[in-house]
mmCIF file of C-alpha atoms in Angstrom:
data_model
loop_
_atom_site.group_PDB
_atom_site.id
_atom_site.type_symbol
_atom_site.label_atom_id
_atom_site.label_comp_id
_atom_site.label_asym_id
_atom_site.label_seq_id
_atom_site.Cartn_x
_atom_site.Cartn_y
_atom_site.Cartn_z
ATOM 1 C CA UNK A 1 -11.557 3.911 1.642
ATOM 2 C CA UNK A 2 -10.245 0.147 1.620
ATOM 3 C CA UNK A 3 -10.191 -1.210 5.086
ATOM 4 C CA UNK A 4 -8.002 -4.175 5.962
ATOM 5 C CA UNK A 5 -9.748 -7.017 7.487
ATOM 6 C CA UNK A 6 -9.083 -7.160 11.164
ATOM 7 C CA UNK A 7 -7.970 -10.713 10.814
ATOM 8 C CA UNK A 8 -5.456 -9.932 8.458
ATOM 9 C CA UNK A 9 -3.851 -7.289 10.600
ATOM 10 C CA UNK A 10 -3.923 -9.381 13.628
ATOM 11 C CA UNK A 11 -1.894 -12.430 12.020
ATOM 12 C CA UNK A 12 0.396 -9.357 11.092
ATOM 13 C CA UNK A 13 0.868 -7.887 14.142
ATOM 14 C CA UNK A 14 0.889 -11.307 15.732
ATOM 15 C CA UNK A 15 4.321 -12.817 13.317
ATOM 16 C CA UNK A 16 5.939 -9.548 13.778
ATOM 17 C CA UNK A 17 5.219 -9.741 17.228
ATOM 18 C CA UNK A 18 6.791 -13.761 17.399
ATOM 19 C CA UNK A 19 9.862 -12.478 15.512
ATOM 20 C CA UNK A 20 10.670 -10.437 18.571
ATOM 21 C CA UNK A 21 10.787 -13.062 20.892
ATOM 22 C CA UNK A 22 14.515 -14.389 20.343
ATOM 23 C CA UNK A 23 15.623 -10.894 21.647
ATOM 24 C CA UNK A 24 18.043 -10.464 24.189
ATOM 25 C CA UNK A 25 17.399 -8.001 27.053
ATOM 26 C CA UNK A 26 18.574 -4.495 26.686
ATOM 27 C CA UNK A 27 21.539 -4.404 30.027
ATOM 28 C CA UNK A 28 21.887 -0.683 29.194
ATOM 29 C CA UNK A 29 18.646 0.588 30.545
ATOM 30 C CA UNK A 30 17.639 -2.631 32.833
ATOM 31 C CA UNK A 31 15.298 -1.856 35.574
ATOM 32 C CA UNK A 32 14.671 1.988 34.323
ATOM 33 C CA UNK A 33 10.917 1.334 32.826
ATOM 34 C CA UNK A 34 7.650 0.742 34.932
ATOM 35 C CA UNK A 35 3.792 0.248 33.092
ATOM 36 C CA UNK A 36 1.475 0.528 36.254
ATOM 37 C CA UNK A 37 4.236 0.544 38.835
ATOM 38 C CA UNK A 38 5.228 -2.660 37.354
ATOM 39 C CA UNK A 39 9.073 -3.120 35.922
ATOM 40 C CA UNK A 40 8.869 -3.965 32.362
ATOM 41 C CA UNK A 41 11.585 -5.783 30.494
ATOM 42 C CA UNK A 42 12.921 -3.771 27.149
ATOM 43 C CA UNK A 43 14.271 -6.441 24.607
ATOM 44 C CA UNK A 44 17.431 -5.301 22.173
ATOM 45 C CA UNK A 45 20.461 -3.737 22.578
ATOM 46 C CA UNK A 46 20.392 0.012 23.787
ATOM 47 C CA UNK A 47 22.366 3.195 23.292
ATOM 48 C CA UNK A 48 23.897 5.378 25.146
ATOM 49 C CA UNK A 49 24.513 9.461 24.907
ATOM 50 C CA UNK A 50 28.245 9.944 22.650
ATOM 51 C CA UNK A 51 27.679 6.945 20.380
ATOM 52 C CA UNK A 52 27.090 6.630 17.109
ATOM 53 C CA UNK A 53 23.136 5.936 17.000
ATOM 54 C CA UNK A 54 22.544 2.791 14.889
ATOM 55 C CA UNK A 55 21.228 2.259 11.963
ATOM 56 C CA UNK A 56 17.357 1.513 11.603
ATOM 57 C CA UNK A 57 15.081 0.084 8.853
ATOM 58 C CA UNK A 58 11.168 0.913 9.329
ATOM 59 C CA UNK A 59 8.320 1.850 6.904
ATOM 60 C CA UNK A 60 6.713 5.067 6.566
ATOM 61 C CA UNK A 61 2.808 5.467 5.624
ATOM 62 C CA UNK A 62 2.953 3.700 2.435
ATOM 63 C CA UNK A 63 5.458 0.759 3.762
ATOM 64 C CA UNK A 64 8.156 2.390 1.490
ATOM 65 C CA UNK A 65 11.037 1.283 4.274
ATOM 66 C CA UNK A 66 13.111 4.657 5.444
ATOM 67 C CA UNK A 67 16.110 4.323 7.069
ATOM 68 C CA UNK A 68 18.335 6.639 9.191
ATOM 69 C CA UNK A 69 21.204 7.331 6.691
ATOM 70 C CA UNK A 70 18.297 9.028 4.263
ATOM 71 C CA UNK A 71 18.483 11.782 6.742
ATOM 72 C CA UNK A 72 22.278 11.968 6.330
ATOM 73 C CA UNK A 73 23.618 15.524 7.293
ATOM 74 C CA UNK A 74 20.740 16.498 9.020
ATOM 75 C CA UNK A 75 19.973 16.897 13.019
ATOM 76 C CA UNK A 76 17.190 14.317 13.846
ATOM 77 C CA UNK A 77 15.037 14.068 16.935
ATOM 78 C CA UNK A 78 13.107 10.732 17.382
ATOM 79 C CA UNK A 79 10.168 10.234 19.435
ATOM 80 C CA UNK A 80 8.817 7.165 20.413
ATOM 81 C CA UNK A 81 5.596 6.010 21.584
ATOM 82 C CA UNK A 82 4.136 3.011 22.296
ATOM 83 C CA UNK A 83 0.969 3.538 20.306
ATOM 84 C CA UNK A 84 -0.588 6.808 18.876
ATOM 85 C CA UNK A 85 -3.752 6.219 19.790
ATOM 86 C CA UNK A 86 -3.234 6.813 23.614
ATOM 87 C CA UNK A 87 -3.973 10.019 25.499
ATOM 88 C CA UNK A 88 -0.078 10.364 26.379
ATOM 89 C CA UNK A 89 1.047 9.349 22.757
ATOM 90 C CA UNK A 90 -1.240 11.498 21.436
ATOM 91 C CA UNK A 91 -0.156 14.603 23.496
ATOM 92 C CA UNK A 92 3.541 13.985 22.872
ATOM 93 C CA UNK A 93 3.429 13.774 19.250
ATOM 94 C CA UNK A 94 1.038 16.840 18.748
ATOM 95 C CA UNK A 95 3.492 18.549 21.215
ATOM 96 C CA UNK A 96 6.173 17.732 18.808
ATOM 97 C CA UNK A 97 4.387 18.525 15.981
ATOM 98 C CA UNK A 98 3.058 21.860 16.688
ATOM 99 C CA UNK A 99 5.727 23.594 19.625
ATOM 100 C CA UNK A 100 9.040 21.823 18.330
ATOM 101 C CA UNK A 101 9.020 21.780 14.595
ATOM 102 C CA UNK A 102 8.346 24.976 14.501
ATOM 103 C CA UNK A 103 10.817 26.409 16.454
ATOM 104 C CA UNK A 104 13.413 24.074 14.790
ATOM 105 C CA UNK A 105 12.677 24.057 11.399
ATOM 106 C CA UNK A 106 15.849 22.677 9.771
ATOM 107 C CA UNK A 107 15.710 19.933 12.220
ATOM 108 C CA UNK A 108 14.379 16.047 11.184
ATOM 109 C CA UNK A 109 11.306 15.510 13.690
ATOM 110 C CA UNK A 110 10.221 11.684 13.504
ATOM 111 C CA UNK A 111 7.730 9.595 15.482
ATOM 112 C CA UNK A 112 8.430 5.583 15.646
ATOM 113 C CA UNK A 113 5.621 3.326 17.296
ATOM 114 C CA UNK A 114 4.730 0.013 16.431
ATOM 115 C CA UNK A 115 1.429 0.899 14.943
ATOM 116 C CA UNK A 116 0.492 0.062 11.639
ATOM 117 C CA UNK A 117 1.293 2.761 8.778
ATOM 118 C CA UNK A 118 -2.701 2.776 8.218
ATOM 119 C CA UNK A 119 -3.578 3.334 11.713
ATOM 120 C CA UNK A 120 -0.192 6.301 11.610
ATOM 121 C CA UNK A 121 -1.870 7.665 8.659
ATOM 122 C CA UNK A 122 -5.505 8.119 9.939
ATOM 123 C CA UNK A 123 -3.983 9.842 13.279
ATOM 124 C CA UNK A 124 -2.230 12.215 11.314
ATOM 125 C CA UNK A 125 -5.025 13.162 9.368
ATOM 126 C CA UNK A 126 -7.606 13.214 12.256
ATOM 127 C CA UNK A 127 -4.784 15.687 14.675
ATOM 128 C CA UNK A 128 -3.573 17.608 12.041
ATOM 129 C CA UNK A 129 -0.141 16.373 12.282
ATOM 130 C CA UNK A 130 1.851 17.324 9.357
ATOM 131 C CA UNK A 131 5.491 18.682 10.373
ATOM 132 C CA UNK A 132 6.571 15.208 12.252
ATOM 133 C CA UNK A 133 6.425 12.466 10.054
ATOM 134 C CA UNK A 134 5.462 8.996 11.556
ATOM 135 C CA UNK A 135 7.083 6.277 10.957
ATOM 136 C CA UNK A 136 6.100 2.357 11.624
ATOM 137 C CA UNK A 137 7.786 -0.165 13.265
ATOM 138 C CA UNK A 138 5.503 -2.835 12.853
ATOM 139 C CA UNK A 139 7.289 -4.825 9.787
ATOM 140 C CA UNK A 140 10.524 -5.961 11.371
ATOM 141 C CA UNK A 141 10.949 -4.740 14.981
ATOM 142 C CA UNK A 142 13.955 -3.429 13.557
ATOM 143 C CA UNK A 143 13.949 0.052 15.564
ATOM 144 C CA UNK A 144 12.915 -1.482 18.477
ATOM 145 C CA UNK A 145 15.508 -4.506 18.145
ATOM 146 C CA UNK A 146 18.635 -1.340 17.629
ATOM 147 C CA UNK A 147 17.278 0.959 20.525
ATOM 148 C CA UNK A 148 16.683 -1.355 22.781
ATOM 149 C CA UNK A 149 13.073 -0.256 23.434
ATOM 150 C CA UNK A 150 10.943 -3.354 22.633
ATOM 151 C CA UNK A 151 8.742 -3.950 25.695
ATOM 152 C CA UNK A 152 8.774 -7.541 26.184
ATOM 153 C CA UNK A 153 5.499 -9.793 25.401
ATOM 154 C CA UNK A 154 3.967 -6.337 24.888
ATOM 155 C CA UNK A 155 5.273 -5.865 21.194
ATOM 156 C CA UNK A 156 5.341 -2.275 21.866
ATOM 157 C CA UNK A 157 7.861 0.506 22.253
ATOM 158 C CA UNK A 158 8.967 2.217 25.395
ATOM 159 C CA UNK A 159 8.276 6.172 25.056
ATOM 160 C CA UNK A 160 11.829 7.598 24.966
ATOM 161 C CA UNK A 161 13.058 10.660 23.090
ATOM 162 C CA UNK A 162 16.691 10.829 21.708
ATOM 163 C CA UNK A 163 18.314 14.022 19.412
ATOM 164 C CA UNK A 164 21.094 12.953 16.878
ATOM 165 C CA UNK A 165 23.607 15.504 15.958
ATOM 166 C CA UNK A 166 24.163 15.751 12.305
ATOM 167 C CA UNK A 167 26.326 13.069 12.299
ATOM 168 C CA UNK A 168 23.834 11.230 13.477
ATOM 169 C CA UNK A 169 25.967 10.786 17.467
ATOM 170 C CA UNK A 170 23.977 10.782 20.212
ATOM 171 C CA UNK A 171 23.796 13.658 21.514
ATOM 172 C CA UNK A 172 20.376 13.267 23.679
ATOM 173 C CA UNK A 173 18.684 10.878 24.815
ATOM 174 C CA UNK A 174 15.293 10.317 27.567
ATOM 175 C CA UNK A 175 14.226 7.863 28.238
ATOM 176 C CA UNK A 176 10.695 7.755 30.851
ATOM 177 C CA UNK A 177 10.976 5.999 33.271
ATOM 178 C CA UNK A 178 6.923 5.627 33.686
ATOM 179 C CA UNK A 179 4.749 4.443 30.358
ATOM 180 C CA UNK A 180 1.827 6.909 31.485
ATOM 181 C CA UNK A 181 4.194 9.934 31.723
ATOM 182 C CA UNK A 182 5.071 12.684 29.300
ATOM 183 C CA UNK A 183 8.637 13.269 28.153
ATOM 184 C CA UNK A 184 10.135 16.419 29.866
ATOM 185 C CA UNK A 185 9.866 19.001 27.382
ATOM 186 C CA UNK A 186 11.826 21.566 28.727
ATOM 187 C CA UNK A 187 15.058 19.123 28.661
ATOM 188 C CA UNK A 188 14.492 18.332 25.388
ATOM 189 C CA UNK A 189 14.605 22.232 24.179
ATOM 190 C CA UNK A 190 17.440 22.997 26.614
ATOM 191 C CA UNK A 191 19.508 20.301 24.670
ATOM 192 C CA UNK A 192 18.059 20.894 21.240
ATOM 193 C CA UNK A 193 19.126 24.806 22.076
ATOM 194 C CA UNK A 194 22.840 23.198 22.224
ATOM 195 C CA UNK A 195 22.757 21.968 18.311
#
């Protein structure tokens, strides 16, 4: 297995990270996010349930970039995480992966963090996870920058969950309020149950 010099992924993460900093803050969800019962500042514009959800650009596993409209007539349900190798992270996209996709077969089930596609693909493989398919934001921000979910001077993603109709309007969206929290599950089926 070829590893990539930790140096190398640093200076990665590190201009990625820099590109981010010309952000505006996201007014739509202002004051809703605490990490250790601190408020954290999200960078990038925001959505908000009825709109059309916007257009994204991130790579999958092999930094092939994937974008929303390649799921184009199909229901989509994004969770995001800050980084998969977290208790919480961990939990909520093995949650995902095993008790939603399952029950919703026909429906898109992706996971967006800011990890590297190498670190995505070794969690995967290590947790079994094989029905949700993971999907980096690490390149260009790019998710992060249309959400609105780019913690600042953190370079990570606040954990949210949003469900896209198959027009791709949102129809869903939950954002947590506290980092260290799980997503409320039962919401998320009651308005998946709605599709």
């Amino acid at each position: 297995m070829r590893r990539v010099p930790f140096i190398t992924t640093t200076i990665f993460a590190l201009s990625c990270f820099s590109a981010s900093a010309a952000l505006d803050e996201n007014q739509v969800d202002k004051g809703k996010v605490t990490a250790g019962g601190k408020p954290v500042t999200l960078l990038g514009s925001g959505v908000t349930v009825g709109e059309q959800a916007p257009s994204f650009k991130v790579v999958n596993a092999d930094f092939t970039p994937v974008s929303l409209s390649q799921f184009d007539g199909k229901a989509v349900v994004i969770s995001v995480v800050p980084s998969l190798d977290t208790g919480i992270c961990s939990l909520q996209t093995k949650y995902f992966n095993e008790k939603v996709a399952a029950q919703y077969p026909n429906i898109v089930m992706l996971t967006i963090s800011t990890d590297l596609p190498f670190a995505q693909k070794r969690f995967c493989k290590q947790e079994g996870v094989d029905k949700v398919q993971t999907l980096s934001d690490a390149v260009w921000r790019n998710f992060g920058e249309q959400y609105g979910l780019l913690i600042k001077d953190m370079g990570l993603l606040s954990r949210a969950v949003f469900i896209l109709d198959k027009d791709h309007k949102v129809k869903y969206k939950q954002l947590i309020s506290n980092l260290a929290s799980e997503p409320n599950y039962a919401d998320v089926i009651k308005s998946l149950d709605t599709l």
